[in-house]
Short mmCIF file of C-alpha atoms and ligand atoms in Angstrom, two decimals:
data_model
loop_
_atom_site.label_atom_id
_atom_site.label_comp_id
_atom_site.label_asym_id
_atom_site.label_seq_id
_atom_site.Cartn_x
_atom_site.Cartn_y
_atom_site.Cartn_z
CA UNK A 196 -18.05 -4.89 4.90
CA UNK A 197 -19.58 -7.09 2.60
CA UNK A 198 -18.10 -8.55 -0.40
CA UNK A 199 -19.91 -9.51 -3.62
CA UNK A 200 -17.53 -11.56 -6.07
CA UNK A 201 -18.14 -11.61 -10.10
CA UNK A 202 -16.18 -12.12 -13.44
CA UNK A 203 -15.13 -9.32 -15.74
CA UNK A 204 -15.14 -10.06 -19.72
CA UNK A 205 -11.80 -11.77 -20.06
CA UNK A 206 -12.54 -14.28 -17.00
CA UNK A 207 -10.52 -12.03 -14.56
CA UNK A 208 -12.46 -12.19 -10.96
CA UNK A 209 -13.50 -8.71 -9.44
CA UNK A 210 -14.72 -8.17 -6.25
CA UNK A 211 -16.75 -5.89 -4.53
CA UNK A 212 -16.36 -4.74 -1.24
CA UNK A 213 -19.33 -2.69 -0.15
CA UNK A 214 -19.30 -0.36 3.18
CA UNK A 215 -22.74 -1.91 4.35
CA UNK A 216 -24.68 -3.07 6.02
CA UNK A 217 -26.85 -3.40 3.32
CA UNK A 218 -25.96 -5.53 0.96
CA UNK A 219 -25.99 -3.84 -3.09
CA UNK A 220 -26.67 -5.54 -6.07
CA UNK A 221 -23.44 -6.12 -7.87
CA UNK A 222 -25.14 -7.61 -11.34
CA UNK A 223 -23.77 -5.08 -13.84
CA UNK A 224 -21.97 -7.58 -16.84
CA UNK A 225 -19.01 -6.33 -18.17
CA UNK A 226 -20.21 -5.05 -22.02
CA UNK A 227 -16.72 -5.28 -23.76
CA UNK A 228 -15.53 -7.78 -25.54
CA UNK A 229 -11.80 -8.43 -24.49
CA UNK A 230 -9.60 -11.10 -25.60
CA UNK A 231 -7.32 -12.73 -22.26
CA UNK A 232 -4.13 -11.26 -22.09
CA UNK A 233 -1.01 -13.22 -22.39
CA UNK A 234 1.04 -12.25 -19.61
CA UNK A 235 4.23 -13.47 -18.99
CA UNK A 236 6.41 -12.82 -16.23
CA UNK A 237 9.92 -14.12 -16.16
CA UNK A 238 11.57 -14.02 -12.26
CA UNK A 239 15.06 -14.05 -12.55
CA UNK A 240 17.81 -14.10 -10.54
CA UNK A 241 20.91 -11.57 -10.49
CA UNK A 242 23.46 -13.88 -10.33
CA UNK A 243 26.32 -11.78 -8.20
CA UNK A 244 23.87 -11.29 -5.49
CA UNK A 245 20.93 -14.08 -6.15
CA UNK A 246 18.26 -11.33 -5.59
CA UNK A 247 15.20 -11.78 -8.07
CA UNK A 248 14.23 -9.45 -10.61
CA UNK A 249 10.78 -9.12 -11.96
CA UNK A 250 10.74 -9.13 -16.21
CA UNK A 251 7.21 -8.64 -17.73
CA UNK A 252 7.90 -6.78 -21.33
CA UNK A 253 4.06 -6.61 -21.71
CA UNK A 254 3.76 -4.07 -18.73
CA UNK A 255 5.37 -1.54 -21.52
CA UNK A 256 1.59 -1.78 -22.94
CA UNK A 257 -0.44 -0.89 -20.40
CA UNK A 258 -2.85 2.20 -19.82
CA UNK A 259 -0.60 5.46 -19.21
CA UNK A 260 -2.29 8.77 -18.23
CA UNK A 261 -5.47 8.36 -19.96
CA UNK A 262 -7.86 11.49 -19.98
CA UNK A 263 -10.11 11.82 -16.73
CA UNK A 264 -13.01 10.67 -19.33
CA UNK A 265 -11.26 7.66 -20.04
CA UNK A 266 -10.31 6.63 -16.52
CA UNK A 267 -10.42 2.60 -16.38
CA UNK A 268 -10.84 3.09 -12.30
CA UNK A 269 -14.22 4.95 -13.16
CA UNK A 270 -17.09 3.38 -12.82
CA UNK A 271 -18.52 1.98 -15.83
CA UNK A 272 -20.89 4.44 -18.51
CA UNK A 273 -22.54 2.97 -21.75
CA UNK A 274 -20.29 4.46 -24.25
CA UNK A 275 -16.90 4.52 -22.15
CA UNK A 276 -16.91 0.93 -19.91
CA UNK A 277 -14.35 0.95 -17.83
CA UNK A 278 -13.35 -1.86 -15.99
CA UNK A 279 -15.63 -1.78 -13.34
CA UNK A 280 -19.12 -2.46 -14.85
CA UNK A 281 -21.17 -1.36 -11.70
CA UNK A 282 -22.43 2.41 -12.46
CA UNK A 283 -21.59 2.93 -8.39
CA UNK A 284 -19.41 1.50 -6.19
CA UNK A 285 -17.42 1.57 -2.78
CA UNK A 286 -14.45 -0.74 -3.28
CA UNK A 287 -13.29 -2.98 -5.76
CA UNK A 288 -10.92 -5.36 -6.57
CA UNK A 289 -9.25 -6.82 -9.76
CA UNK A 290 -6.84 -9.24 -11.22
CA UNK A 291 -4.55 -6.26 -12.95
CA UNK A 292 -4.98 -6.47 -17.08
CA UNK A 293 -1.01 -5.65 -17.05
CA UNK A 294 -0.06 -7.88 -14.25
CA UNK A 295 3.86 -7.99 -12.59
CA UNK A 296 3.19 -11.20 -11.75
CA UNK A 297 0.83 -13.97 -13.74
CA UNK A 298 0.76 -17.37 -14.77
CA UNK A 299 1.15 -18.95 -11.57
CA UNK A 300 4.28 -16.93 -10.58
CA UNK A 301 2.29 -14.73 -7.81
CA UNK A 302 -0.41 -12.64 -8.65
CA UNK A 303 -1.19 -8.38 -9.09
CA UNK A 304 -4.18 -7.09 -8.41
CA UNK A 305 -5.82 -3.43 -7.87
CA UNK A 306 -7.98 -1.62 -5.09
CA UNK A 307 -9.94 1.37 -6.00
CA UNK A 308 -10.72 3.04 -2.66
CA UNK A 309 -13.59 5.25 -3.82
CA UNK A 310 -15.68 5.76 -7.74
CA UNK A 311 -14.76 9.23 -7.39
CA UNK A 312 -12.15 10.40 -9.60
CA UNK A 313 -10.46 13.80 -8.28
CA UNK A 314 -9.85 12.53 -4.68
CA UNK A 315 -7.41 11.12 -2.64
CA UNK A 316 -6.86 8.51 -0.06
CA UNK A 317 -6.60 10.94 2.58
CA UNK A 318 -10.14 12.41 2.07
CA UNK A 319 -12.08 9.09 2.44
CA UNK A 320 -14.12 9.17 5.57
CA UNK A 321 -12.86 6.32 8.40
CA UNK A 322 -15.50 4.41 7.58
CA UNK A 323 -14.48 3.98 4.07
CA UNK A 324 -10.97 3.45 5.15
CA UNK A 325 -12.29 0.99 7.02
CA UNK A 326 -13.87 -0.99 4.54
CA UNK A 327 -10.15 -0.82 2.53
CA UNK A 328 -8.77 -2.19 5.23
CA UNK A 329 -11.19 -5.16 5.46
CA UNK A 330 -10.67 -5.71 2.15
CA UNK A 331 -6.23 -5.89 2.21
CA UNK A 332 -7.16 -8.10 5.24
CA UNK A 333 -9.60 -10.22 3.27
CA UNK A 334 -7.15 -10.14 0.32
CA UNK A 335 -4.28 -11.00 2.29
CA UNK A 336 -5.60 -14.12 3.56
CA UNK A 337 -7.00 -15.72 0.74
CA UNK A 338 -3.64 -15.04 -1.50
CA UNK A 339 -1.62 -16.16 1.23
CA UNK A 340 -3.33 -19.16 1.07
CA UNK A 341 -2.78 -19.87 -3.19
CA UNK A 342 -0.13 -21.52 -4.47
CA UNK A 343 2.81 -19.75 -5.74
CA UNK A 344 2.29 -16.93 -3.48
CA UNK A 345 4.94 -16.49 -0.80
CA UNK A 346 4.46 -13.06 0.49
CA UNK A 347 1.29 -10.37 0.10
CA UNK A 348 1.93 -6.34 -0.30
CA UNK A 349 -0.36 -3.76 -0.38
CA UNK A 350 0.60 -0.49 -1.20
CA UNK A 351 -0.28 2.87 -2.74
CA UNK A 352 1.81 4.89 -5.01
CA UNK A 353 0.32 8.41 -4.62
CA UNK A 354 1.70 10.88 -7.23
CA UNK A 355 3.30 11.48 -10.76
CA UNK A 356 6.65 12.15 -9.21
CA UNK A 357 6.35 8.52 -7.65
CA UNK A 358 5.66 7.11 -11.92
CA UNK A 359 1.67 7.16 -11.01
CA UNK A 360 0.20 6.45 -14.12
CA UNK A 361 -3.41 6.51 -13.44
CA UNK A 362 -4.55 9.07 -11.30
CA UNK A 363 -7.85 7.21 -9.64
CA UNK A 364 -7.38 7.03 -5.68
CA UNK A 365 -6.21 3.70 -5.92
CA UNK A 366 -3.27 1.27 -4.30
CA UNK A 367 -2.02 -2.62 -5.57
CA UNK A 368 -1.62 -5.67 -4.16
CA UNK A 369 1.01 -8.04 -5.05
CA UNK A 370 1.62 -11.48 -4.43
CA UNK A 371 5.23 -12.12 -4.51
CA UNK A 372 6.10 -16.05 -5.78
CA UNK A 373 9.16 -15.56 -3.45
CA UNK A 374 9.88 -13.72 -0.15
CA UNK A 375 11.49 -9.72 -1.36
CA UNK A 376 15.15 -8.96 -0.18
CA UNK A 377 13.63 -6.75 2.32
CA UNK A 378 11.12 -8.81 4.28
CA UNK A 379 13.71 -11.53 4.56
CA UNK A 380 16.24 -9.09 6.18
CA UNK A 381 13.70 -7.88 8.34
CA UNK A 382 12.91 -11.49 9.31
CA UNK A 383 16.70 -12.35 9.65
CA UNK A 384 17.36 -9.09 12.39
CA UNK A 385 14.31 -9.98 14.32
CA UNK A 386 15.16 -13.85 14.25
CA UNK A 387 18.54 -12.95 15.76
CA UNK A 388 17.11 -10.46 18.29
CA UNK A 389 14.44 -13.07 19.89
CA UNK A 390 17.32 -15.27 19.68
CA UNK A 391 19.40 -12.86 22.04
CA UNK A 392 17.46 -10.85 24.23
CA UNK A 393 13.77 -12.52 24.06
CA UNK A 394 12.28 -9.32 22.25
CA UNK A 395 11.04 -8.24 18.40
CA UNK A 396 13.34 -5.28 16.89
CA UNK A 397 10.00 -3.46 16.16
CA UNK A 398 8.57 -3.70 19.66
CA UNK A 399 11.79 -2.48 21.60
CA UNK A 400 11.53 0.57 19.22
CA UNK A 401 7.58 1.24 19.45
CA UNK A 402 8.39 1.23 23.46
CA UNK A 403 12.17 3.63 22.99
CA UNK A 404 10.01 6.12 20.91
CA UNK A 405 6.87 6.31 22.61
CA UNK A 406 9.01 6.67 26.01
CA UNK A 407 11.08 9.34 24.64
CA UNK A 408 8.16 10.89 21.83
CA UNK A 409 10.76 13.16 19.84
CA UNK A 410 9.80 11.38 16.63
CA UNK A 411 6.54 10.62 17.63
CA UNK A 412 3.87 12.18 15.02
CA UNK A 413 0.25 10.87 16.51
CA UNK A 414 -0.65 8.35 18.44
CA UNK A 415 -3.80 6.34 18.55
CA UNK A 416 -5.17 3.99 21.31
CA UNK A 417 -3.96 1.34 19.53
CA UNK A 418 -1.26 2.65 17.24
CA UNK A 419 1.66 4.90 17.15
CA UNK A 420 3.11 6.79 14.19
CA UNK A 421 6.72 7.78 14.71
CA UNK A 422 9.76 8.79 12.09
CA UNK A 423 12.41 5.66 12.39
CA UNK A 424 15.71 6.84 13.80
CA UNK A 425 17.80 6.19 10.98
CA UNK A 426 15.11 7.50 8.37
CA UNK A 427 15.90 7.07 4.73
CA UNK A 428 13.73 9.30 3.23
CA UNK A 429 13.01 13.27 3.55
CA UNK A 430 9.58 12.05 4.80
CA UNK A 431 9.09 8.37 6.67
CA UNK A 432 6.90 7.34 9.25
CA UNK A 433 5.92 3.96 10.88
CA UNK A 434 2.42 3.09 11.57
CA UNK A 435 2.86 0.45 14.05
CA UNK A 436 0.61 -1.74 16.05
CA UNK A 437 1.01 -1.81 19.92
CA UNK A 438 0.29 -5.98 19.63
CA UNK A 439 2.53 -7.92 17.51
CA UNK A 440 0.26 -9.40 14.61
CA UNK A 441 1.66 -10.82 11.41
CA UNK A 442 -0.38 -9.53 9.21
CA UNK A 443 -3.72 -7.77 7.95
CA UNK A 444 -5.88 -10.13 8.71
CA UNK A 445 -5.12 -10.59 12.55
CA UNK A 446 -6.07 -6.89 13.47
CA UNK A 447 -9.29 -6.87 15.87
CA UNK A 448 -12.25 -4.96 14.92
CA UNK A 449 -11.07 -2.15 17.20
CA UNK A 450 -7.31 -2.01 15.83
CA UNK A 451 -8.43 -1.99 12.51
CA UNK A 452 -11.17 1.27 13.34
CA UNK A 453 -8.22 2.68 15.26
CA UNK A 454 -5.52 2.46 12.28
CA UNK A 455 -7.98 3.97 9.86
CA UNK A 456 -8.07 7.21 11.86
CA UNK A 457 -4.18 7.22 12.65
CA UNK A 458 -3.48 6.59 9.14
CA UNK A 459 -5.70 9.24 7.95
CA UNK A 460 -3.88 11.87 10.51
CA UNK A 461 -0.63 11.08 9.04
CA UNK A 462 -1.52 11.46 5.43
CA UNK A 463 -3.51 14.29 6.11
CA UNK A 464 -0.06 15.75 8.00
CA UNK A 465 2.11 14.71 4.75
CA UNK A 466 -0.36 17.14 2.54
CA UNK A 467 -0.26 19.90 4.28
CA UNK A 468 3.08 20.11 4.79
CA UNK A 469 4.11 21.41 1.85
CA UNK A 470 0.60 23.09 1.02
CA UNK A 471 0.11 20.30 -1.95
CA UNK A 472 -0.52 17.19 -2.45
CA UNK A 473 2.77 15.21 -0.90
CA UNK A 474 3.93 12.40 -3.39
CA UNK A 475 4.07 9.43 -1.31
CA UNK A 476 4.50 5.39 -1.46
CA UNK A 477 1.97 3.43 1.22
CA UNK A 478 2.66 -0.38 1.90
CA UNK A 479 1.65 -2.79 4.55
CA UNK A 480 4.69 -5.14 5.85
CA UNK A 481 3.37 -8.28 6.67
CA UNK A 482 5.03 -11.72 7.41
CA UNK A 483 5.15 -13.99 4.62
CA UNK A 484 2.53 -16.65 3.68
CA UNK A 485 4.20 -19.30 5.74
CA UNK A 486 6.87 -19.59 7.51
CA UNK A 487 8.64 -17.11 10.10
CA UNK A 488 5.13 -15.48 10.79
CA UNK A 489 6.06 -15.38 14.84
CA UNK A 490 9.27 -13.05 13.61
CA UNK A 491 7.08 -10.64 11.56
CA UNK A 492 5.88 -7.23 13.18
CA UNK A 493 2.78 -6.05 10.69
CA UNK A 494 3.32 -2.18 10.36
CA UNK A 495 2.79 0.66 7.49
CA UNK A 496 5.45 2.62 5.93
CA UNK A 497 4.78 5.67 4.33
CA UNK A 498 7.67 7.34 2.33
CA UNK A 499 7.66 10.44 0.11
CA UNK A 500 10.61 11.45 -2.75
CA UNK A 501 9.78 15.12 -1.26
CA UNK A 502 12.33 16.63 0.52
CA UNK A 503 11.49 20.36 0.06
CA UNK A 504 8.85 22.63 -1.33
CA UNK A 505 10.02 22.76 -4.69
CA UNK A 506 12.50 19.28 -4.52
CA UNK A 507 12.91 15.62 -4.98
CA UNK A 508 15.46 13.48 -3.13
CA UNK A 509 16.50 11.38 -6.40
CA UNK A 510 17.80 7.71 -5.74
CA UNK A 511 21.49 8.60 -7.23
CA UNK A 512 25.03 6.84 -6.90
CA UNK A 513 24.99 6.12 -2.93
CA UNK A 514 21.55 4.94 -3.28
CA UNK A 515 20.70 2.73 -6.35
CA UNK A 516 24.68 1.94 -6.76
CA UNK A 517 25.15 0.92 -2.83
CA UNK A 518 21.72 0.66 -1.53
CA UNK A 519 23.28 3.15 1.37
CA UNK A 520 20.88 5.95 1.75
CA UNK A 521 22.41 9.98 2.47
CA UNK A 522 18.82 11.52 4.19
CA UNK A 523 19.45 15.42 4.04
CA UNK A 524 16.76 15.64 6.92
CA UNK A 525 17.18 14.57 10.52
CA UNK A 526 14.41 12.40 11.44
CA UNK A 527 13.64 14.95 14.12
CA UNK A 528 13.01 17.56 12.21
CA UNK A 529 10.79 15.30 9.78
CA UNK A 530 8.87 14.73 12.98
CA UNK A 531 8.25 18.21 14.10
CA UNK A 532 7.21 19.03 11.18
CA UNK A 533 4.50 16.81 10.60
CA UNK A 534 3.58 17.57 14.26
CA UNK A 535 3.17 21.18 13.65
CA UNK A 536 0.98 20.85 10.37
CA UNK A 537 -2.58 21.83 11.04
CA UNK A 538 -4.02 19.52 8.38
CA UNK A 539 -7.04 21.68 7.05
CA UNK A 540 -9.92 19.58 7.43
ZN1 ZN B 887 -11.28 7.61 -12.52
#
């Protein structure tokens, strides 16, 4: 991978991460002429519960379902510049134009994985995955290293039913300016369990379901991909690393190769289990930027809202009143299926 860094019109920094090994000329200048946006994101907390919430009113302006011709994610033409100048390109990253988080209060930014349009994440070849993956890893440590960042998330949300707005193969990265609900009761459990027994939550279940394999979907030399036990979701599986790392950019050369071809299995499972494109949400959890790294366990969740041909599991009373999720699939079954997909490529 190498990585060519520049400045778009507005003084936002992209950066290009190119396969290799030659290095590419990156010296396209953006052509428009755009003003900085004022973004302004207001973190507040709820007060019965202290849990933050994320306001940013100017997100209601941003970019929704342009036509393919006016894809921002394309690369760049003469009389439709995009916002990547470069006229080719592998992949890219930018400070997002509609950020969730700006102004010192943690940072958004956006990963193309390809220039080509009518694709999808599961059709890149390894190596390209690859070269993502370098790049989240590369990403991961620099903003875990700026101030007001406390915790770094990739992720990819695949689909309209998911609120996809721009239909580009691409995924985010935010920098939370505080650790999210989740991570920290993550962190809490496995804090408590080291505590007790000496072991990580995460690693006591990679070993239960790779003994028993019932849930098990693929395994790799260096990952496994299983459906958690108490699944919340009509699809979820765990991509999980056999070594406890705490984040992206601790995976060796070989982990990294291997988790680009496990990854690619599983998402190539999720389409063709329904004979469509699956709607699906992709994010890496990592430890946070300090603190309680030794009680993180990096791993991928992938999640889709589809729980039959022709329906959505909708997040209803139990769910977004209670945060208690009803799963009308067994995680078995989710597993079995996914197991007895013949992906067709
Ligand atoms: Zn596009």
């Amino acid at each position: 991978m190498i990585r060519t860094d520049r400045t778009l019109a507005d003084g936002r920094r992209i950066r290009y991460y190119d396969d290799g090994p030659e290095p590419r000329p990156r010296d396209r200048a953006d052509p428009r002429d755009l003003a900085p946006t004022a973004a302004v994101t207001d973190i507040r907390h709820d007060p019965l519960t202290g849990e933050p919430v994320v306001i940013a009113a100017h997100r209601q302006d941003r970019t929704h379902k342009p036509a393919a011709d006016h894809c921002p994610l394309c690369p760049g033409r003469p009389d439709a510049p995009g916002e990547i100048p470069e006229p080719h390109y592998d992949v890219v990253v930018f400070e997002n134009r509609f950020p969730a988080f700006a102004g010192g209060q943690g940072r958004a930014e956006v990963v193309c994985f390809t220039d080509e349009h009518d694709t999808s994440f599961a059709e890149l070849s390894p190596t390209r995955v690859r070269t993502v993956l370098d790049a989240l890893a590369d990403r991961t440590a620099e903003l875990s290293g700026t101030d007001g960042v406390r915790q770094v998330f990739p992720f990819e949300n695949r689909g309209e039913e998911i609120g996809v707005t721009l239909h580009h193969p691409h995924g985010q990265i935010y920098g939370y300016p505080f650790v999210p609900p989740r991570t920290a009761r993550m962190l809490e459990h496995a804090r408590a369990r080291l505590t007790t027994h000496g072991t990580h939550p995460l690693g006591d279940l990679l070993a239960a379901e790779r003994a028993d394999g019932t849930r098990v979907v693929t395994r790799g030399r260096h990952w496994t991909a299983f459906v958690p036990p108490a699944a919340r979701w009509p699809v979820q599986v765990l991509i999980v690393p056999h070594r406890r790392v705490a984040d992206l950019s601790e995976l060796t050369a070989d982990e990294r190769d291997d988790v680009a071809g496990v990854s690619l299995d599983v998402l190539r499972r999720c389409d063709a289990l329904y004979d469509r494109p699956l709607p699906y949400v992709a994010g890496w959890h990592q430890a946070p930027a300090v603190g309680d790294r030794e009680a993180a366990w990096l791993h991928l969740e992938v999640f889709s809202v589809r729980r039959a041909a022709d329906k959505l599991k909708y997040l209803a009373g139990s769910e977004s009143g209670m945060a208690v999720w009803v799963n009308d699939v067994t995680p078995e079954r989710i597993a079995e299926n996914l197991r007895d997909t013949r992906p067709g490529r």
